[in-house]
mmCIF file of C-alpha atoms in Angstrom:
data_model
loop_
_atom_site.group_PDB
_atom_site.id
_atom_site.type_symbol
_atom_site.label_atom_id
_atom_site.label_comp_id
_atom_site.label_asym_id
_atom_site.label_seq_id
_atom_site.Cartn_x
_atom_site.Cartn_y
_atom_site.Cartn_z
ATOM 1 C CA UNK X 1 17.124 -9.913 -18.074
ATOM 2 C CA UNK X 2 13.641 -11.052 -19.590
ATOM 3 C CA UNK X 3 12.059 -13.269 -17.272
ATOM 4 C CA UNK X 4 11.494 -17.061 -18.383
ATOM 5 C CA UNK X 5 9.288 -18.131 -20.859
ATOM 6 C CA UNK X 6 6.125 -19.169 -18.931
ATOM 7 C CA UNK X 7 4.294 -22.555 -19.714
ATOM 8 C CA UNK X 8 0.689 -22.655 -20.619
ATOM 9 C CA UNK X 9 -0.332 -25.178 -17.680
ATOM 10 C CA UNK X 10 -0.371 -22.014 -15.547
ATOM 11 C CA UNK X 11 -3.423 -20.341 -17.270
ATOM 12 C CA UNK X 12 -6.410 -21.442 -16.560
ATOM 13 C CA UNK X 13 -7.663 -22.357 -20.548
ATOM 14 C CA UNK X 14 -9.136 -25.793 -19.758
ATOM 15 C CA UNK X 15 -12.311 -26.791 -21.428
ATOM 16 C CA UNK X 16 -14.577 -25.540 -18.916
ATOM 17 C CA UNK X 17 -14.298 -22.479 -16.438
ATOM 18 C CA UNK X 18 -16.610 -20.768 -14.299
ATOM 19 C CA UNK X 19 -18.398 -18.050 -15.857
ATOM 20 C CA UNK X 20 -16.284 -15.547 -14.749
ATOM 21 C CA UNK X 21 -13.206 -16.830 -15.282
ATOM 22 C CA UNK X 22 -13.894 -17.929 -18.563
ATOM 23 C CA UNK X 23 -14.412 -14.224 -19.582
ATOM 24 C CA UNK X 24 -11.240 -13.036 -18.225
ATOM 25 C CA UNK X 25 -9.353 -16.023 -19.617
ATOM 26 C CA UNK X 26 -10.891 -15.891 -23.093
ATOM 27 C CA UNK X 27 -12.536 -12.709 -23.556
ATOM 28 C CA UNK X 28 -11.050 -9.398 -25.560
ATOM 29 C CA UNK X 29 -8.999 -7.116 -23.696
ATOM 30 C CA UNK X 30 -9.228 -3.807 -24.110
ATOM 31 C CA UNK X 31 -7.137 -0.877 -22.445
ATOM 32 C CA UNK X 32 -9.249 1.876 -21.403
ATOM 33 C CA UNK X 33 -6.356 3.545 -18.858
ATOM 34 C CA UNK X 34 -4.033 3.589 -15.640
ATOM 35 C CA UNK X 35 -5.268 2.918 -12.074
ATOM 36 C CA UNK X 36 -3.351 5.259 -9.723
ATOM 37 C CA UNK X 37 0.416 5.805 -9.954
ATOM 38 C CA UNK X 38 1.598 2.244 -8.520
ATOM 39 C CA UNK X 39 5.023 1.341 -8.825
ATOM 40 C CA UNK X 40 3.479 -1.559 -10.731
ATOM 41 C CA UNK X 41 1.836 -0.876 -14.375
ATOM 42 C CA UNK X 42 -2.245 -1.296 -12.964
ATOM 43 C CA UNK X 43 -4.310 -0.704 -16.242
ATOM 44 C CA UNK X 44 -8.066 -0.852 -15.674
ATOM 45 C CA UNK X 45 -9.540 -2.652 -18.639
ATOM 46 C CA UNK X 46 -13.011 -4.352 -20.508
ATOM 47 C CA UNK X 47 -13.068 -7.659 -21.611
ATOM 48 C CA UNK X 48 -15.670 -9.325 -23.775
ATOM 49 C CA UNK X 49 -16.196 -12.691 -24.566
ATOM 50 C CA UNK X 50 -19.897 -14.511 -25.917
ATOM 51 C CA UNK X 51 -21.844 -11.436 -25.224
ATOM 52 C CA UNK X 52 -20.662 -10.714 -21.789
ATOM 53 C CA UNK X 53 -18.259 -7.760 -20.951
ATOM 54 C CA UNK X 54 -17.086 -6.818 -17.486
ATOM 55 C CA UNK X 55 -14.688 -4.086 -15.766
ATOM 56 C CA UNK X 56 -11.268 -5.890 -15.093
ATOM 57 C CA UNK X 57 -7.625 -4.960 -13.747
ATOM 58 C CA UNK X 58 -4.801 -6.021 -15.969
ATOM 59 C CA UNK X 59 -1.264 -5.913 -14.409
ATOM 60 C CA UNK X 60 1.205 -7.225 -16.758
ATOM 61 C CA UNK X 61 4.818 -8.696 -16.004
ATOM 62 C CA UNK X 62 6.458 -6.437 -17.886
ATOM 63 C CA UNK X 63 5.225 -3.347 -15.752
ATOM 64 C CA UNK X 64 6.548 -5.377 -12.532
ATOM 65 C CA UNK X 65 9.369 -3.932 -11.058
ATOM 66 C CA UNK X 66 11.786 -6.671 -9.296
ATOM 67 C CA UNK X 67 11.756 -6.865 -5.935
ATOM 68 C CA UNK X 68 15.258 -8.041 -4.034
ATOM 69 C CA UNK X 69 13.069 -10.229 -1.380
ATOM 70 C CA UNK X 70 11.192 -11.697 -3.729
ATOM 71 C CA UNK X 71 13.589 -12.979 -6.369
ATOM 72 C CA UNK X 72 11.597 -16.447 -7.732
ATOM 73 C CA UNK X 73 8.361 -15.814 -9.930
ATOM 74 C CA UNK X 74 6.646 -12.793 -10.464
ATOM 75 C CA UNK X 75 3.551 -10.630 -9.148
ATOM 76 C CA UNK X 76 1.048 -11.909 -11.386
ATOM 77 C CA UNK X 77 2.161 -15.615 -10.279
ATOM 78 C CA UNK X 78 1.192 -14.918 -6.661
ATOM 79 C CA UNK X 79 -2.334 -12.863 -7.534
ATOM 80 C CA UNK X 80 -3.562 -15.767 -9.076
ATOM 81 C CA UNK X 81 -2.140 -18.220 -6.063
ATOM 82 C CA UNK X 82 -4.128 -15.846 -3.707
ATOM 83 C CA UNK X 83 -7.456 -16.564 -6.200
ATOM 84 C CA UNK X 84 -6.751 -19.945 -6.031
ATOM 85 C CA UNK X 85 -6.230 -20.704 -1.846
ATOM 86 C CA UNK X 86 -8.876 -18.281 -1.764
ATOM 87 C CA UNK X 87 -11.397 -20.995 -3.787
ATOM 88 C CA UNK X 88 -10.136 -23.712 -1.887
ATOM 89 C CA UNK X 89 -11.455 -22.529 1.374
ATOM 90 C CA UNK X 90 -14.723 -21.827 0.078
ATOM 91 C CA UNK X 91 -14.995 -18.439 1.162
ATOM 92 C CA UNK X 92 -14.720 -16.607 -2.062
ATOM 93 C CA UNK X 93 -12.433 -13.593 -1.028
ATOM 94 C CA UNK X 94 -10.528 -12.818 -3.501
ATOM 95 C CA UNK X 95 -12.026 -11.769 -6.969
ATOM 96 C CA UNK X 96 -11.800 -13.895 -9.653
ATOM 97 C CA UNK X 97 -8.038 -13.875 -11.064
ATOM 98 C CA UNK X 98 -6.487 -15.593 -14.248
ATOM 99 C CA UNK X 99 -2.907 -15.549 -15.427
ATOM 100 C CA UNK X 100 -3.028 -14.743 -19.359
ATOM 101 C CA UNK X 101 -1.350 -12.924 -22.192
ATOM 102 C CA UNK X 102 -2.983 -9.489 -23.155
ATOM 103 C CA UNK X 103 -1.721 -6.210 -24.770
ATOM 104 C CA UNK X 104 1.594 -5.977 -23.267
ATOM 105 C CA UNK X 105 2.192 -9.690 -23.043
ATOM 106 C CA UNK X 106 1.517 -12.405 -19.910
ATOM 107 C CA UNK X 107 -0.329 -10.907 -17.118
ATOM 108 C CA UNK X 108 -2.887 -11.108 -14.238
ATOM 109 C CA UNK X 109 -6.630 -10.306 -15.211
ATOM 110 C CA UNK X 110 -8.733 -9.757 -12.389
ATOM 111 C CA UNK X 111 -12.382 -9.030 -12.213
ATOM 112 C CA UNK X 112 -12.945 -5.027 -11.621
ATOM 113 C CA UNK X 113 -14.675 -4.661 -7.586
ATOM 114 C CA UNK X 114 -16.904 -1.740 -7.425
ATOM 115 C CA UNK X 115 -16.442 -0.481 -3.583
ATOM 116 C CA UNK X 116 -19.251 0.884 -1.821
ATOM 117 C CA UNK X 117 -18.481 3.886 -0.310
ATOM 118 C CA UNK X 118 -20.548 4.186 2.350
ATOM 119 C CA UNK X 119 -18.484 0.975 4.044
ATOM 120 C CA UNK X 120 -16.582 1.413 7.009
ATOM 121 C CA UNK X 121 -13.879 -0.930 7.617
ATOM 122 C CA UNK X 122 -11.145 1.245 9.489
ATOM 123 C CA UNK X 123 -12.192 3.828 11.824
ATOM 124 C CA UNK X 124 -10.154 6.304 14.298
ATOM 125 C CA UNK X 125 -11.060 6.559 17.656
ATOM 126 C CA UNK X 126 -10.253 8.708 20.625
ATOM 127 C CA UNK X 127 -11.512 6.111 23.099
ATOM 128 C CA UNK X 128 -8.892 3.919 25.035
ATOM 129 C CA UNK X 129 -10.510 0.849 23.971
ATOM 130 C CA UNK X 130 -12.499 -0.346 20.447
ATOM 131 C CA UNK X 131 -16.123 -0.341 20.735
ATOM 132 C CA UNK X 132 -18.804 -2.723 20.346
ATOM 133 C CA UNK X 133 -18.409 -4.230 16.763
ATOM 134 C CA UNK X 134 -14.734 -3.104 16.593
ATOM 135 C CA UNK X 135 -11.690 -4.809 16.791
ATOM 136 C CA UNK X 136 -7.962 -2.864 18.444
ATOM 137 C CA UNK X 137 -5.060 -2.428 15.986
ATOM 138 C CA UNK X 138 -2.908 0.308 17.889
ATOM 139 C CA UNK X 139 -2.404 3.857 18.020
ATOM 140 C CA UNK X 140 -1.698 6.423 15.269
ATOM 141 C CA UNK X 141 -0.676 9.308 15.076
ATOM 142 C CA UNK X 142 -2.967 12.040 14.469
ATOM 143 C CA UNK X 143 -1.267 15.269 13.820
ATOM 144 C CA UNK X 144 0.091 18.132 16.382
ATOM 145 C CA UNK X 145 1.518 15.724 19.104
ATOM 146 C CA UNK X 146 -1.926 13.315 19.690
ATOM 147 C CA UNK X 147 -2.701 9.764 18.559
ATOM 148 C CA UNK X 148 -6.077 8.423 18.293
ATOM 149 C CA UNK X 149 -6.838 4.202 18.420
ATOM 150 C CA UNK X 150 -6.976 2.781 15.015
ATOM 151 C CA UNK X 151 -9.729 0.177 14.916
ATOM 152 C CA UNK X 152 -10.887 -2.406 12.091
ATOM 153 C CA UNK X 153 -14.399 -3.648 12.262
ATOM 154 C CA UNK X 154 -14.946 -6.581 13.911
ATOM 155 C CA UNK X 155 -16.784 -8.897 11.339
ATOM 156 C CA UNK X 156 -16.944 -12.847 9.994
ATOM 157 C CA UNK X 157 -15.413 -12.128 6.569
ATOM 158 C CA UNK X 158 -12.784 -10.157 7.694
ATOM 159 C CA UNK X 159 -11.606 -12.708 10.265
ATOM 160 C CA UNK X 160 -11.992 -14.948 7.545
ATOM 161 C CA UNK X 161 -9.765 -12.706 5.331
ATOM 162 C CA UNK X 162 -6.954 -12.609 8.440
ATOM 163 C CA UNK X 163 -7.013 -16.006 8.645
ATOM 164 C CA UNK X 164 -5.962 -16.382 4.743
ATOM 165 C CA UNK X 165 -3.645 -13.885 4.812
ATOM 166 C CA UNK X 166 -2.139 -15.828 7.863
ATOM 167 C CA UNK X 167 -1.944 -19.087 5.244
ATOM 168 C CA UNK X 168 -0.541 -16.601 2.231
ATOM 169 C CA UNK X 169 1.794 -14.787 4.191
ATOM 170 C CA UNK X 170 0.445 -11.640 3.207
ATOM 171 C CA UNK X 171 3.232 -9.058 3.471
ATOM 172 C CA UNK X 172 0.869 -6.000 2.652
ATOM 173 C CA UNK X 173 -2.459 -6.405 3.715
ATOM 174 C CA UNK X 174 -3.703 -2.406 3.971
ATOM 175 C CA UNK X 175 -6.623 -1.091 3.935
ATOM 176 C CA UNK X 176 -6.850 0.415 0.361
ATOM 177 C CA UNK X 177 -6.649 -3.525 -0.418
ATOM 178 C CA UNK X 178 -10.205 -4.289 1.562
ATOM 179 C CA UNK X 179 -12.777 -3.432 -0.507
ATOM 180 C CA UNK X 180 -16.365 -3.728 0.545
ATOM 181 C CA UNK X 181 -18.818 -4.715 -2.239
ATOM 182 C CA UNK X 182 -22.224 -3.135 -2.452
ATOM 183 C CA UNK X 183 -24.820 -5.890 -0.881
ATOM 184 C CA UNK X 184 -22.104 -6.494 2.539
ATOM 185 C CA UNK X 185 -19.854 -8.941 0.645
ATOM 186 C CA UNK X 186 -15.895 -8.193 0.623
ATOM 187 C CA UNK X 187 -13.129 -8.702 -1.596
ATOM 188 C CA UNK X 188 -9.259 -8.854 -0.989
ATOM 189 C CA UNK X 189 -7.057 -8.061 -3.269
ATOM 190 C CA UNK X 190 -2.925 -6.905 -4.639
ATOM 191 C CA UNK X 191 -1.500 -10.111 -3.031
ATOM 192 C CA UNK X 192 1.739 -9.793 -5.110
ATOM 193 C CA UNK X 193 3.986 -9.937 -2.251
ATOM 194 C CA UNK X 194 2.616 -12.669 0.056
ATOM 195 C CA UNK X 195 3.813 -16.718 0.327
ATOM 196 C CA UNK X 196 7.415 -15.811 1.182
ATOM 197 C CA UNK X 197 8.778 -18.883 2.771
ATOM 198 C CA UNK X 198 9.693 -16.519 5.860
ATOM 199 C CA UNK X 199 7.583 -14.469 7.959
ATOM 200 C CA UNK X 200 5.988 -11.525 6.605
ATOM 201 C CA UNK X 201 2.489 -11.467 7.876
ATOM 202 C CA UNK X 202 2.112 -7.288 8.041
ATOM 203 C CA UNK X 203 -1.386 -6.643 7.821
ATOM 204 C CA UNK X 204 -4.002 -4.080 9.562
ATOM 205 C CA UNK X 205 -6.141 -7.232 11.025
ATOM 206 C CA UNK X 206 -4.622 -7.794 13.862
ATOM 207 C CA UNK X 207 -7.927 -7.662 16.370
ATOM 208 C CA UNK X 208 -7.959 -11.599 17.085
ATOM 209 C CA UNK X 209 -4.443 -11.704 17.380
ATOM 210 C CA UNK X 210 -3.441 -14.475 19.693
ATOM 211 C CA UNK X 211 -7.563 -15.773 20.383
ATOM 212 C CA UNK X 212 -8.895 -19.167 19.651
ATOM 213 C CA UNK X 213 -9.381 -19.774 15.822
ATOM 214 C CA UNK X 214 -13.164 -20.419 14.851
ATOM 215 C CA UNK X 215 -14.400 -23.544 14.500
ATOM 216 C CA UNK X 216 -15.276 -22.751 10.673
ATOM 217 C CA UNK X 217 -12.216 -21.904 9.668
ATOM 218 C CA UNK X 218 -10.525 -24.953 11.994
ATOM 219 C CA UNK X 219 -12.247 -26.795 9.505
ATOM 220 C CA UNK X 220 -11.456 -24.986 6.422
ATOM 221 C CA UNK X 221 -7.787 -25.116 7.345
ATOM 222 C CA UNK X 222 -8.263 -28.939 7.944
ATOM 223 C CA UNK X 223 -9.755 -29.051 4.204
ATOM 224 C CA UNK X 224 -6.833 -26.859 2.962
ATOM 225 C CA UNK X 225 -4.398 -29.523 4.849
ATOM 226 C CA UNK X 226 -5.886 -32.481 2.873
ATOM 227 C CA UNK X 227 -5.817 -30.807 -0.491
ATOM 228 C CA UNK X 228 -2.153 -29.351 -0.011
ATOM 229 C CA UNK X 229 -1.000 -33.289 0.537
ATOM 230 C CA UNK X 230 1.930 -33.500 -2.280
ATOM 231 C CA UNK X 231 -0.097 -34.649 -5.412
ATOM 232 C CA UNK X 232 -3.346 -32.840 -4.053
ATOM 233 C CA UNK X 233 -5.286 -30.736 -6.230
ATOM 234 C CA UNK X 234 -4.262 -27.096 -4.374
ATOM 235 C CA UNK X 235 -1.117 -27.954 -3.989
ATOM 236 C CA UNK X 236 -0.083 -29.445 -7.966
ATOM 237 C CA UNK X 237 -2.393 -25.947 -8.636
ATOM 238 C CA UNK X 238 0.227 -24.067 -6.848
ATOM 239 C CA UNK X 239 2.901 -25.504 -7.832
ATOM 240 C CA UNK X 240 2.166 -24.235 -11.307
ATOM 241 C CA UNK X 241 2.544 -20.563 -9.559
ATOM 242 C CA UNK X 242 4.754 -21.044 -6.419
ATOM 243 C CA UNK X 243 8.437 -22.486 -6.032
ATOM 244 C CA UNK X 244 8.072 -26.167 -4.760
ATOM 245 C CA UNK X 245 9.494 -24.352 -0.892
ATOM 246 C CA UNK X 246 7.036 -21.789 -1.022
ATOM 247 C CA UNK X 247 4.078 -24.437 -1.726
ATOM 248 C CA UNK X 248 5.715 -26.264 1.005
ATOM 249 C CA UNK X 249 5.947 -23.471 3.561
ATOM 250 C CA UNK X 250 1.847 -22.511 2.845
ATOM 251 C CA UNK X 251 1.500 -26.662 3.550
ATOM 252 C CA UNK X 252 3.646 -25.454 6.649
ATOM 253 C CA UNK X 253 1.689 -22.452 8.057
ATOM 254 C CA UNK X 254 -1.855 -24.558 7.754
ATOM 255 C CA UNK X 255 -0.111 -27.284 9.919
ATOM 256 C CA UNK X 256 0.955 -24.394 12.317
ATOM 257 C CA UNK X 257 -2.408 -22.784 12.337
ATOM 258 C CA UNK X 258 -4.459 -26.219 13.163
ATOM 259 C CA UNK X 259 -1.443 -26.931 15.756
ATOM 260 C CA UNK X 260 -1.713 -23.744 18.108
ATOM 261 C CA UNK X 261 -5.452 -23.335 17.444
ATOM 262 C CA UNK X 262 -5.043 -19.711 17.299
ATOM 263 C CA UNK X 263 -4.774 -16.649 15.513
ATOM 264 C CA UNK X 264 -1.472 -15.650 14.857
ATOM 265 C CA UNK X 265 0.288 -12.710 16.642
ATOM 266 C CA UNK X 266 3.230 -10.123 15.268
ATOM 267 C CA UNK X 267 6.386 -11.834 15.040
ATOM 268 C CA UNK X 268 8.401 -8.975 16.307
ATOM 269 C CA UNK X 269 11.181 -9.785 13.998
ATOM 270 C CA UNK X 270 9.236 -7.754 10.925
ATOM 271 C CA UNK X 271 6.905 -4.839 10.836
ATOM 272 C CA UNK X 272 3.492 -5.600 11.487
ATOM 273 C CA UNK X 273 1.781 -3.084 9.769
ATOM 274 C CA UNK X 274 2.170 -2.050 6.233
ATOM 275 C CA UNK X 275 3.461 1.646 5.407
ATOM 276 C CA UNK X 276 1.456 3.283 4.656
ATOM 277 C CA UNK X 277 -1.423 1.682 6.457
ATOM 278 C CA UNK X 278 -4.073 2.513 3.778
#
């Protein structure tokens, strides 16, 4: 069954757009290949629009294959959601992301993130305990019988990045989805499965779990409360993306968040960590 006909309040085609998303919204598309072999079509991509061309990722509804738990909307929906909560916190972690059509119809465009390779982000250790400027996620196992401590590193814009994920829902936060820019900055990104209305927070940042939220992002989740007030900018923004109960359970998990002051910790009813893990 095709899926609905989408409306054009969802793209982002008003009159004026930041640079970048103007170029991904209105700019040529042009195929240049596959990414990987995802279960999802991933087709890396230029675009070119008023003299600027960039690197981008085009995944288009069509290539989506359905998934049972996540019958309402589509992939590309809940990308550019994640761009979106990701610009109302201020913090900028998620690349820019636009919902448009392209060569193989409607589809999410997202600006291409060069990784630096020399970033660690996820380490193995054989200690019993992370070390200075890591943060705990559990054991693994290693090969031959032995497991080793699998650690994240312990730094501002990754706690920042657990702490959205914790307002998304992010059901598959893994470590092939971090991706450190050259110059220190980071990106997150393939947020197709998050904002289920129940929980199904599995991620690999799970160092803070259970500690006392900073005060920065107390106060970005206080922002993110006023703006998600029915009629409020994020939350009419979502709704053009979201079901009306899934805007209402991200409203849901900010309130949550701000209530217990804390990180959250595995639920114990659902995996915490993604397979595979990177």
């Amino acid at each position: 069954m095709p899926p609905p006909e989408r409306i054009p309040s969802r793209r982002m085609s008003g009159p004026e757009l930041p640079p970048d998303t103007e170029l991904l919204a209105r700019g040529e598309l042009t195929v240049r290949g596959r990414v990987g072999e995802a279960s999802n079509a991933v087709l890396y991509c230029t675009v070119a629009h008023g003299g600027r061309e960039a690197a981008c990722v085009y995944k288009p509804v069509a290539g989506e294959r359905p998934l049972w738990d996540f019958p309402d909307g589509t992939l590309a929906e809940r990308e550019v959601a994640a761009y979106a909560l990701s610009e109302a916190t201020g913090w900028g972690l998620v690349p820019p992301t636009v919902l448009r059509d392209g060569p193989y119809g409607e589809g999410m465009v997202q600006l291409w993130i060069e990784a630096d390779p020399g970033a660690r982000l996820l380490a193995l250790t054989e200690d019993e305990e992370a070390g200075e400027g890591w943060r705990a996620i559990g054991p693994a196992e290693v090969g031959e019988g032995r497991t080793a401590l699998l650690v994240h590193a312990d730094t501002p814009d990754l706690r920042r990045l657990a702490v959205l994920d914790a307002v998304m829902n992010n059901g598959d936060r893994k470590g092939g989805h971090l991706l450190p820019a050259p110059g220190g900055r980071l990106y997150g990104i393939d947020h197709g499965v998050s904002f289920h209305t129940e929980d199904k927070l599995r991620t690999l940042l799970w160092g803070w779990a259970g500690e006392e939220l900073p005060a920065e992002a107390v106060e970005v989740l206080g922002g993110l409360a006023r703006t998600l007030a029915p009629g409020g900018p994020l939350a009419t923004r979502l709704g053009e993306l979201l079901t009306d109960a899934e805007v209402a359970a991200v409203r849901d998990r900010v309130a949550a968040l701000l209530a217990s002051g804390r990180h959250p910790e595995p639920s114990g009813e659902w995996p915490a960590i993604p397979w595979p893990p990177v």
